[in-house]
Amino acid sequence: MSFNQTASNTFARIAQMLELLGSDRFRVNAASKASRELKAQTTDLEPLAKAEDVKALTALEGIGKGTATKLIELAQTGTISEHEELSAKVPAGLMEVLSIPGLGPKTVKLMWDDLKIESVADLKSEIDKGTVAKLPRMGAKTIENIVAAMEFMESSGDRLHLGLAYPIAQSIVQHMREIPGTQRVQYAGSLRRGEETIGDIDILIATTDPDAAKESFTTMPGVTRVLASGDTKSSVRFALSSANERFKDLSTPAEIQIDLRIVPEESWGAALAYFTGSKDHNVALRKLAIKQGMTLNEYGLFKNSDDRGDPIACHTEEAIYLALGIAFVPPTLRQDRGEIQLEELPHLIELADIKADLHTHTTDSDGKLSLQESATLAKERGFHTLAITDHSQSSAIANGLKPDRLRKQIKYIHEFNDSFEGLTILAGSEVDILVDGSLDYDDDLLSALDIVVASPHAGLRAKPKQATKRLLKAICHPSVHIIGHPTGRLIQRRAGLEPDMNELIAAAIEHDVALEINAHWMRLDLRDTHVRAAVEAGCKIAINCDVHHANDYNNLIFGILTGQRGWLTPDLCINTWDHDKLHAWLRSKRS
Ligand code: DGT
Ligand code: CA
Ligand code: CA
Ligand code: ZN
């Protein structure tokens, strides 16, 4: 998988660079076709390429002699010389310009040729000078969109997606746990709070052998630079590509900073609370301590206005909250959004509460799993229900199903369900909410489905007013159960729709529709603040993995963390309901 992905991405970049350099159409097309074919391969090409097995490679559909030779080169040297040669000719900054949503190779080439634009900074200054507006096909609207996209990319900065930081932190914690002397180790900071993006990873350790911890941390695989290595704090830069090949595809930073803090075992709880944050939550906690004549810092809670003497609480976080006279606040709620003032905190949803996934794709549209494979995975998770919701006809690039194909699929799924033990499989659809708010199938077909997830996919730059109208119309449709990824945002990539959430929530309650938290870490849509508003109003929530690959089932935790950050309790989340309750609700929309 990862070799294939790397190869596919390399060919895609080759195609882009060829286009920027004005190579002939034939070469550009060949490279981008190779990229697509490689992405579609289901065989792992690495062993074949390593063994220089040209015959086996070219026997595969879509791989010609030329591609095979380059794959062998990639397997042996880690690069393709054509890619290296092109990289020397195309400024890196220009590739960054190309990554701005809305800018294609043709336009970028023109900017490079005519205006000598070689970086995002150049582009900005040329827009200010008014020269970009003089290029062909560059209307005021187009420039406005480019500026907005640049601003969005800037404001979201160099933060890493939760789903990408999470496995890195877990493996480092595991690594540190195995070092002799380690007493406790845990990640803290924004990651422990389940924030959607992570600035840096904070690891806390209590150990009897600080030197061993420091040494092992600064020399672990993936470390590219040691920024600091002191007695209480070490900082390193960590290469993301070594942890996950998927980074190659994303406009994420190439490295992330990781801080290790060595703290005394006896004040573990105080240190963990301090370094978990958020800063605002810590400030509020400290104020509360001061009000009671106490002092709180990373070493403990002290009875006086300074930290002399023995602390009254320091060993565990629970002891500190208890001594402050407030309920224990779970990390995901530490946002200073009212969690300190409450006598009793909500009983938050947890991973183990989820009993169903209601938004999944199969090979019938753009998924990689067959019905059989997905059903097996869902059953292994202990789910009682799985909904198959492939794309609808307007999502042509996602191989959306035309009505006749969907009718056949419904029949097939129902037959399959009858023969599959231990899991109920529903025939559904992720139906496009079209730009005018109508749905992508006729009402007859929609009502023949066991479950309808309606989602916006195109036209995601609409004005807030239009967006609200569009989504409201879908919510009001009698066949719809769930609104999937309601805004269509992609974290750090695309802002998505900005509808009036309160109106949507009110309508969802009135029409008994659930709003989805899409658990994919690229989406997390609804976001935490939206969930909080929905939960406060009493709106039903669905947490779905939008499964396309087997791995996607593992994204559930990110949906749960987002739900927790929105104060979600299990009762409001339809995926936690038992079989009969869920199915009765689904059927209530089918008269
Ligand atoms: P990030 O890394 O930007 O995603 O966000 P955090 O929350 O992980 O922030 P970071 O890494 O700068 O610091 C980790 C935690 O340490 C932070 O959540 C709270 C605590 N902390 C750091 N600096 C301060 C400070 O100046 N005052 C207080 N009260 N807490 C701090
Ligand atoms: Ca951090
Ligand atoms: Ca930090
Ligand atoms: Zn989907």
XYZ file of C-alpha atoms and ligand atoms in Angstrom:
625
model
C 0.000 0.000 0.000
C 2.530 2.568 1.047
C 4.933 1.940 -1.821
C 2.042 2.094 -4.284
C 0.853 5.352 -2.732
C 4.335 6.897 -2.823
C 4.722 5.848 -6.442
C 1.318 7.240 -7.359
C 2.059 10.552 -5.646
C 5.467 10.822 -7.304
C 3.934 10.319 -10.746
C 1.260 12.910 -9.930
C 3.954 15.440 -9.068
C 5.876 14.555 -12.217
C 2.738 15.277 -14.233
C 2.233 18.617 -12.505
C 5.839 19.677 -13.012
C 5.810 18.613 -16.653
C 2.734 20.719 -17.161
C 4.330 23.727 -15.466
C 7.351 23.317 -17.719
C 5.140 23.239 -20.798
C 5.931 19.670 -21.849
C 3.757 18.114 -24.486
C 0.295 16.867 -23.594
C 1.257 13.272 -24.275
C 3.956 13.140 -21.569
C 1.772 14.947 -19.033
C -1.137 12.615 -19.660
C 1.050 9.529 -19.495
C 2.374 10.537 -16.066
C -0.989 11.402 -14.625
C -2.488 8.226 -16.054
C 0.329 6.230 -14.426
C -0.437 7.964 -11.134
C -4.096 6.971 -11.346
C -3.337 3.412 -12.387
C -0.867 2.978 -9.523
C -3.354 4.304 -7.036
C -5.907 1.791 -8.274
C -3.554 -1.221 -7.988
C -4.604 -3.757 -5.402
C -1.333 -5.719 -5.499
C 1.617 -4.489 -3.463
C 4.112 -3.530 -6.160
C 7.120 -3.154 -3.890
C 8.298 -6.793 -3.871
C 7.893 -7.028 -7.646
C 9.830 -3.797 -8.174
C 12.534 -4.815 -5.708
C 12.950 -8.097 -7.581
C 13.147 -6.173 -10.883
C 10.348 -8.366 -12.163
C 9.414 -6.341 -15.240
C 7.339 -9.184 -16.597
C 5.121 -9.435 -13.526
C 4.782 -5.651 -13.321
C 3.781 -5.152 -16.933
C 1.356 -8.078 -16.668
C -0.709 -5.894 -14.352
C -3.369 -3.766 -15.964
C -2.319 -0.185 -16.583
C 1.427 -0.670 -16.086
C 3.589 -0.329 -19.173
C 7.290 -0.887 -19.678
C 8.202 2.733 -18.896
C 6.276 2.809 -15.628
C 7.732 -0.541 -14.599
C 11.299 0.709 -15.090
C 10.580 3.770 -12.936
C 8.984 1.649 -10.231
C 12.115 -0.483 -10.073
C 14.216 2.661 -9.788
C 11.968 3.925 -6.988
C 12.185 0.648 -5.084
C 15.960 0.531 -5.373
C 16.951 4.169 -4.849
C 13.956 5.712 -3.091
C 13.448 8.210 -5.899
C 12.765 8.466 -9.603
C 15.475 10.403 -11.449
C 12.924 12.071 -13.709
C 11.263 13.460 -10.589
C 14.599 14.711 -9.256
C 15.483 16.378 -12.544
C 12.125 18.108 -12.755
C 12.318 19.197 -9.111
C 15.537 21.018 -9.918
C 13.751 23.009 -12.620
C 10.510 23.863 -10.824
C 10.776 26.115 -7.753
C 9.399 24.465 -4.602
C 7.400 27.616 -3.888
C 5.624 27.253 -7.203
C 4.383 23.789 -6.215
C 3.015 25.455 -3.107
C 1.179 27.983 -5.263
C -0.251 25.032 -7.168
C -1.601 23.550 -3.949
C -3.870 26.574 -3.388
C -7.421 25.315 -3.966
C -8.821 26.793 -7.171
C -5.463 27.171 -8.920
C -4.646 24.684 -11.656
C -1.381 24.056 -13.534
C -2.417 26.141 -16.551
C -2.958 29.284 -14.508
C 0.095 28.722 -12.352
C 2.250 28.243 -15.435
C 0.962 31.519 -16.829
C 1.769 33.263 -13.549
C 5.259 31.834 -13.618
C 5.923 32.651 -17.270
C 4.381 36.093 -17.430
C 4.752 37.440 -13.899
C 7.744 35.464 -12.610
C 5.680 34.272 -9.661
C 7.660 31.524 -7.882
C 6.109 31.459 -4.408
C 2.970 32.228 -2.457
C 4.606 35.473 -1.300
C 5.224 36.471 -4.939
C 1.619 35.700 -5.786
C 0.388 37.889 -2.967
C 2.472 40.864 -3.985
C 1.493 40.515 -7.657
C -2.189 40.402 -6.697
C -1.664 43.601 -4.685
C 0.039 45.220 -7.663
C -2.947 44.313 -9.826
C -0.912 42.357 -12.379
C -2.680 39.054 -11.776
C -5.993 40.622 -12.715
C -4.599 41.292 -16.201
C -4.004 37.605 -16.916
C -6.574 35.856 -19.086
C -9.561 34.261 -17.273
C -8.730 36.141 -14.066
C -11.921 37.866 -13.030
C -12.355 39.755 -9.775
C -14.328 36.800 -8.400
C -11.555 34.313 -9.182
C -8.954 36.497 -7.499
C -11.214 36.946 -4.504
C -11.424 33.157 -4.200
C -7.659 32.753 -4.459
C -7.084 35.368 -1.752
C -9.639 33.681 0.504
C -8.009 30.285 -0.052
C -4.550 31.719 0.750
C -5.836 33.391 3.891
C -7.489 30.176 4.947
C -4.312 28.161 4.417
C -2.371 30.745 6.402
C -4.757 31.022 9.309
C -4.803 27.270 9.723
C -1.001 27.300 9.824
C 1.330 24.425 10.351
C -0.753 22.336 12.670
C -1.143 18.615 12.340
C -4.452 16.757 12.072
C -5.497 14.952 15.240
C -5.683 11.642 13.395
C -2.091 11.958 12.229
C -0.611 13.057 15.560
C -2.483 10.425 17.539
C -0.729 7.255 16.307
C 2.668 8.980 16.588
C 2.011 9.928 20.214
C 0.754 6.449 20.991
C 3.812 4.754 19.580
C 6.155 7.142 21.411
C 4.353 6.520 24.690
C 4.726 2.799 24.015
C 8.425 3.288 23.213
C 9.062 5.269 26.411
C 7.092 2.806 28.516
C 9.565 0.071 27.670
C 12.626 1.994 28.874
C 13.963 0.705 32.189
C 13.112 3.118 34.996
C 9.863 4.449 33.522
C 7.186 4.742 36.194
C 4.530 6.645 34.276
C 4.257 8.046 30.791
C 1.377 9.824 29.092
C 0.750 12.330 26.319
C -0.750 15.640 27.420
C -1.525 18.983 25.711
C -4.013 19.537 22.916
C -3.769 15.898 21.859
C -5.083 14.634 25.189
C -7.875 17.185 24.951
C -8.808 15.775 21.534
C -8.417 19.048 19.620
C -8.882 18.748 15.868
C -5.348 19.963 15.135
C -2.166 19.678 17.161
C 0.610 22.290 17.376
C 3.131 20.043 19.062
C 3.007 16.760 20.938
C 3.650 16.936 24.696
C 4.829 13.791 26.460
C 5.192 13.539 30.233
C 7.323 10.943 31.946
C 8.124 10.025 35.550
C 11.201 7.848 35.791
C 13.941 6.668 38.121
C 16.441 6.987 35.266
C 16.071 10.420 33.631
C 19.263 10.032 31.594
C 18.020 6.843 29.959
C 14.675 8.499 29.148
C 16.388 11.544 27.635
C 18.815 9.445 25.631
C 16.165 7.139 24.298
C 13.804 9.993 23.413
C 16.346 12.032 21.482
C 17.644 9.045 19.500
C 14.397 7.276 18.643
C 13.696 6.582 14.958
C 12.038 9.560 13.262
C 13.956 12.262 15.153
C 15.546 14.656 12.663
C 16.889 17.306 15.022
C 17.361 17.678 18.764
C 16.296 21.194 19.739
C 16.938 20.877 23.460
C 18.069 18.173 25.831
C 17.948 19.300 29.452
C 17.303 17.660 32.778
C 13.567 18.377 32.810
C 12.742 19.052 29.166
C 13.849 17.685 25.818
C 12.505 18.830 22.451
C 12.930 17.188 19.088
C 11.714 17.590 15.522
C 10.134 14.407 14.251
C 9.710 13.500 10.582
C 6.140 12.640 9.735
C 6.854 10.622 6.617
C 8.636 7.995 8.679
C 5.483 7.517 10.709
C 2.918 7.516 7.971
C 3.119 7.481 4.195
C -0.246 9.198 3.962
C 1.450 12.510 4.788
C 2.819 12.629 1.285
C -0.670 13.422 0.047
C -1.521 16.216 2.418
C -0.502 19.804 2.806
C 0.683 19.137 6.349
C 4.005 20.100 7.899
C 6.888 17.731 7.100
C 7.900 17.570 10.731
C 6.309 18.053 14.115
C 7.871 19.132 17.390
C 7.692 16.745 20.303
C 8.406 17.879 23.868
C 9.325 15.417 26.589
C 9.000 16.613 30.156
C 10.545 14.651 32.988
C 8.478 15.248 36.119
C 8.698 13.917 39.700
C 6.539 10.853 40.252
C 5.047 12.276 43.459
C 3.642 15.326 41.654
C 2.501 13.385 38.572
C -1.134 14.482 38.831
C -0.272 18.165 39.168
C 2.142 18.012 36.237
C -0.302 16.095 34.055
C -3.068 18.596 34.807
C -0.743 21.523 34.130
C 0.583 20.213 30.815
C -2.770 18.962 29.602
C -4.187 22.482 29.683
C -5.937 24.104 28.135
C -4.185 27.225 29.241
C -7.563 28.876 29.819
C -8.756 25.949 31.908
C -5.543 26.112 33.967
C -5.981 29.823 34.536
C -9.543 29.258 35.740
C -8.374 26.458 38.067
C -5.637 28.655 39.531
C -8.113 31.479 40.138
C -10.358 29.052 41.937
C -7.423 27.960 44.120
C -6.502 31.547 44.947
C -10.099 32.322 45.907
C -9.792 29.586 48.522
C -6.438 30.876 49.762
C -4.509 28.122 47.999
C -1.851 27.915 45.288
C -1.893 25.593 42.279
C 1.079 24.916 40.029
C 2.682 21.988 38.220
C 3.992 20.593 41.523
C 0.729 20.474 43.391
C -2.056 22.267 45.189
C -0.727 24.062 48.287
C -2.613 25.277 51.312
C -0.969 28.718 51.363
C -0.618 31.673 49.070
C 2.716 30.211 47.986
C 3.989 26.696 47.380
C 5.939 26.175 50.609
C 5.243 23.110 52.710
C 3.715 19.833 51.600
C 1.007 19.990 48.927
C -2.482 18.915 49.880
C -2.923 17.263 46.510
C -0.422 16.386 43.804
C -0.264 12.662 43.092
C -3.344 12.339 40.892
C -5.478 14.744 38.881
C -8.573 13.462 40.663
C -7.136 14.465 44.052
C -6.538 18.003 42.839
C -10.091 18.519 41.551
C -11.452 16.969 44.724
C -9.371 19.277 46.948
C -10.562 22.255 44.907
C -14.130 21.175 45.671
C -15.227 20.601 42.072
C -16.080 17.603 39.919
C -13.256 15.876 38.041
C -13.105 17.397 34.576
C -12.217 14.916 31.798
C -9.432 16.228 29.484
C -11.774 16.760 26.528
C -13.860 19.204 28.580
C -10.928 21.338 29.752
C -11.737 24.303 27.541
C -12.929 26.912 30.043
C -16.401 26.771 28.576
C -18.300 26.398 31.817
C -16.899 23.047 32.977
C -15.563 24.441 36.267
C -18.806 26.081 37.360
C -20.972 22.960 37.143
C -21.802 20.848 40.189
C -22.149 17.764 38.056
C -20.604 17.164 34.672
C -22.350 15.272 31.867
C -21.862 11.529 31.528
C -19.809 11.652 28.331
C -20.048 9.254 25.435
C -17.222 6.690 25.122
C -15.828 4.496 22.385
C -17.411 1.355 23.818
C -20.896 2.905 23.640
C -20.981 2.760 19.835
C -22.977 -0.173 18.460
C -23.556 0.738 14.830
C -21.996 2.511 11.874
C -24.547 4.167 9.651
C -22.419 5.688 6.890
C -20.126 3.349 4.950
C -19.090 2.826 1.334
C -18.304 -0.319 -0.603
C -16.690 -1.132 -3.924
C -20.060 -0.366 -5.522
C -19.081 3.327 -5.332
C -15.650 4.589 -4.188
C -15.028 2.274 -1.223
C -12.288 -0.355 -1.131
C -14.225 -2.940 0.875
C -16.746 -5.443 -0.411
C -20.041 -5.833 1.405
C -18.773 -9.100 2.887
C -15.493 -7.530 4.108
C -17.156 -4.512 5.653
C -19.842 -6.595 7.343
C -17.169 -8.851 8.833
C -15.243 -5.874 10.211
C -18.381 -4.305 11.686
C -19.295 -7.591 13.342
C -15.794 -7.977 14.774
C -16.236 -4.570 16.399
C -19.297 -5.880 18.177
C -21.713 -3.685 16.234
C -25.308 -4.851 15.844
C -26.012 -2.748 12.741
C -24.161 -1.598 9.644
C -25.633 0.702 7.011
C -24.258 0.580 3.482
C -24.540 4.079 2.055
C -22.798 4.332 -1.282
C -22.711 7.580 -3.238
C -25.622 8.804 -5.356
C -25.698 9.439 -9.093
C -24.447 13.066 -9.136
C -21.198 12.083 -7.438
C -19.831 10.807 -10.722
C -16.159 10.872 -9.677
C -17.088 8.706 -6.697
C -18.822 6.257 -9.042
C -22.239 7.162 -7.631
C -25.080 4.717 -8.300
C -27.694 5.404 -10.978
C -31.238 4.503 -9.834
C -31.261 1.100 -11.522
C -27.946 0.138 -9.933
C -29.205 1.277 -6.540
C -32.402 -0.787 -6.893
C -30.301 -3.855 -7.627
C -28.017 -3.049 -4.702
C -30.949 -2.762 -2.286
C -32.141 -6.205 -3.309
C -28.655 -7.673 -3.064
C -28.021 -6.177 0.386
C -31.325 -7.485 1.703
C -30.533 -10.979 0.448
C -27.036 -10.790 1.885
C -28.445 -9.618 5.208
C -30.761 -12.627 5.368
C -27.804 -14.978 5.112
C -25.368 -13.053 7.351
C -25.566 -13.935 11.034
C -25.031 -11.624 13.980
C -25.308 -8.232 12.259
C -28.140 -6.344 10.627
C -27.081 -4.747 7.368
C -29.180 -1.900 6.058
C -29.561 -0.806 2.463
C -29.025 2.935 2.432
C -27.523 5.734 0.425
C -25.354 8.739 1.016
C -27.466 10.884 -1.228
C -26.135 14.204 -2.470
C -27.897 17.321 -1.291
C -27.874 19.211 -4.577
C -27.127 22.920 -4.709
C -30.832 23.820 -4.577
C -31.396 21.557 -1.569
C -33.209 18.815 -3.463
C -31.978 15.235 -3.180
C -30.258 13.195 -5.851
C -32.943 10.459 -6.199
C -36.702 10.661 -6.555
C -38.906 10.282 -3.489
C -40.011 6.772 -4.450
C -36.498 5.433 -4.470
C -35.548 7.299 -1.297
C -38.432 5.787 0.608
C -37.408 2.311 -0.577
C -34.121 2.693 1.333
C -33.783 1.528 4.947
C -31.704 4.587 5.768
C -30.889 7.868 4.051
C -27.814 9.923 4.870
C -28.043 13.217 2.974
C -24.754 15.098 2.509
C -23.472 18.149 0.651
C -20.538 17.366 -1.674
C -20.469 20.058 -4.373
C -21.070 23.806 -4.301
C -19.362 24.164 -0.941
C -18.477 27.815 -1.419
C -22.054 29.008 -1.288
C -22.920 32.002 0.888
C -24.155 31.220 4.422
C -27.764 32.156 3.613
C -27.909 29.831 0.618
C -26.176 27.110 2.592
C -28.746 27.315 5.366
C -31.616 27.167 2.889
C -30.086 24.227 1.083
C -29.509 22.171 4.231
C -32.893 23.078 5.734
C -34.606 21.733 2.648
C -32.808 18.408 3.035
C -33.656 18.229 6.745
C -37.332 18.726 5.921
C -37.382 15.827 3.453
C -39.484 13.062 5.039
C -37.143 10.203 4.047
C -33.939 11.642 5.495
C -32.510 10.195 8.737
C -29.093 11.810 8.974
C -27.371 14.878 7.548
C -23.839 13.670 6.725
C -20.804 15.942 7.267
C -23.142 18.969 7.316
C -20.637 21.682 6.347
C -18.378 19.701 4.010
C -15.296 21.310 5.504
C -11.878 19.662 5.254
C -9.658 20.657 8.152
C -6.900 23.039 7.006
C -7.988 22.509 3.413
C -11.455 23.824 2.780
C -13.659 26.011 4.936
C -16.878 24.396 3.692
C -20.395 25.746 4.174
C -21.175 28.127 7.005
C -24.903 27.710 7.567
C -26.769 29.099 10.539
C -26.229 26.142 12.849
C -28.950 27.119 15.281
C -31.528 27.091 12.507
C -30.335 23.691 11.314
C -30.403 22.294 14.835
C -33.927 23.580 15.460
C -35.134 22.083 12.171
C -33.362 18.775 12.855
C -35.171 18.526 16.185
C -38.514 19.417 14.619
C -38.159 16.854 11.820
C -36.461 14.246 13.990
C -33.264 14.143 11.939
C -29.818 13.360 13.359
C -26.816 15.536 12.531
C -23.617 13.608 11.871
C -20.218 13.907 13.458
C -18.179 12.508 10.624
C -15.332 10.776 12.470
C -12.752 11.052 9.717
C -9.928 13.229 11.056
C -9.888 15.252 7.836
C -13.508 16.218 8.450
C -14.639 16.121 12.095
C -17.826 17.677 10.825
C -19.907 18.651 12.867
C -17.077 20.259 14.798
C -16.931 20.367 18.602
C -18.633 23.756 18.995
C -21.488 22.734 16.692
C -21.961 19.544 18.690
C -22.136 21.530 21.890
C -24.920 23.708 20.484
C -26.787 20.669 19.163
C -26.475 18.812 22.458
C -27.679 21.798 24.437
C -30.762 21.980 22.237
C -31.360 18.224 22.523
C -30.681 17.358 18.885
C -29.952 13.758 17.891
C -26.365 13.108 16.822
C -24.872 10.315 14.717
C -21.177 9.399 14.866
C -20.105 7.617 11.695
C -16.789 6.604 10.205
C -17.732 7.198 6.541
C -15.793 3.996 5.891
C -13.993 3.730 2.561
C -11.029 1.584 3.704
C -10.687 -1.038 6.439
C -8.575 1.438 8.441
C -11.385 3.960 8.544
C -13.191 1.992 11.248
C -10.309 3.058 13.527
C -11.232 6.718 13.077
C -14.166 6.275 15.422
C -12.122 7.545 18.385
C -11.772 10.952 16.713
C -15.537 11.227 16.391
C -15.892 10.243 20.045
C -13.337 12.847 21.166
C -15.146 15.501 19.133
C -18.437 14.391 20.652
C -16.962 14.618 24.135
C -15.645 18.100 23.419
C -19.260 18.941 22.531
C -20.506 17.466 25.835
C -22.268 14.631 24.027
C -23.998 12.045 26.197
C -24.693 8.514 24.898
C -28.491 8.871 24.964
C -28.479 11.556 22.228
C -26.216 9.541 19.947
C -28.249 7.155 17.793
C -25.227 4.874 17.226
C -25.300 3.902 20.911
C -28.922 2.759 20.892
C -29.738 -0.914 21.147
C -30.884 -2.743 18.040
C -34.622 -2.433 18.605
C -34.601 1.224 19.530
C -32.462 2.182 16.559
C -34.500 0.173 14.074
C -37.798 1.434 15.428
C -36.540 4.988 14.938
C -35.321 4.303 11.404
C -38.687 2.727 10.509
C -40.604 5.657 11.982
C -39.614 7.560 8.842
C -41.088 4.908 6.553
C -44.869 4.934 6.560
P -0.866 23.094 20.840
O 0.432 22.442 21.132
O -0.741 24.429 20.229
O -1.758 22.224 20.029
O -1.652 23.328 22.217
P -1.278 22.845 23.680
O -2.450 23.092 24.524
O -0.747 21.462 23.644
O -0.188 23.886 24.149
P 1.366 23.761 24.482
O 1.988 22.601 23.797
O 1.946 25.089 24.226
O 1.382 23.533 26.043
C 0.898 22.350 26.624
C 0.128 22.683 27.858
O 0.988 23.233 28.850
C -0.933 23.733 27.669
O -2.141 23.181 27.208
C -1.068 24.283 29.055
C 0.312 24.197 29.600
N 0.982 25.487 29.466
C 1.964 25.804 28.643
N 2.344 27.078 28.817
C 1.552 27.578 29.766
C 1.422 28.853 30.396
O 2.140 29.794 30.101
N 0.457 28.972 31.342
C -0.345 27.940 31.684
N -1.275 28.122 32.620
N -0.253 26.772 31.120
C 0.676 26.569 30.169
Ca 1.099 20.788 22.498
Ca 4.388 21.828 23.817
Zn -19.538 9.120 2.685
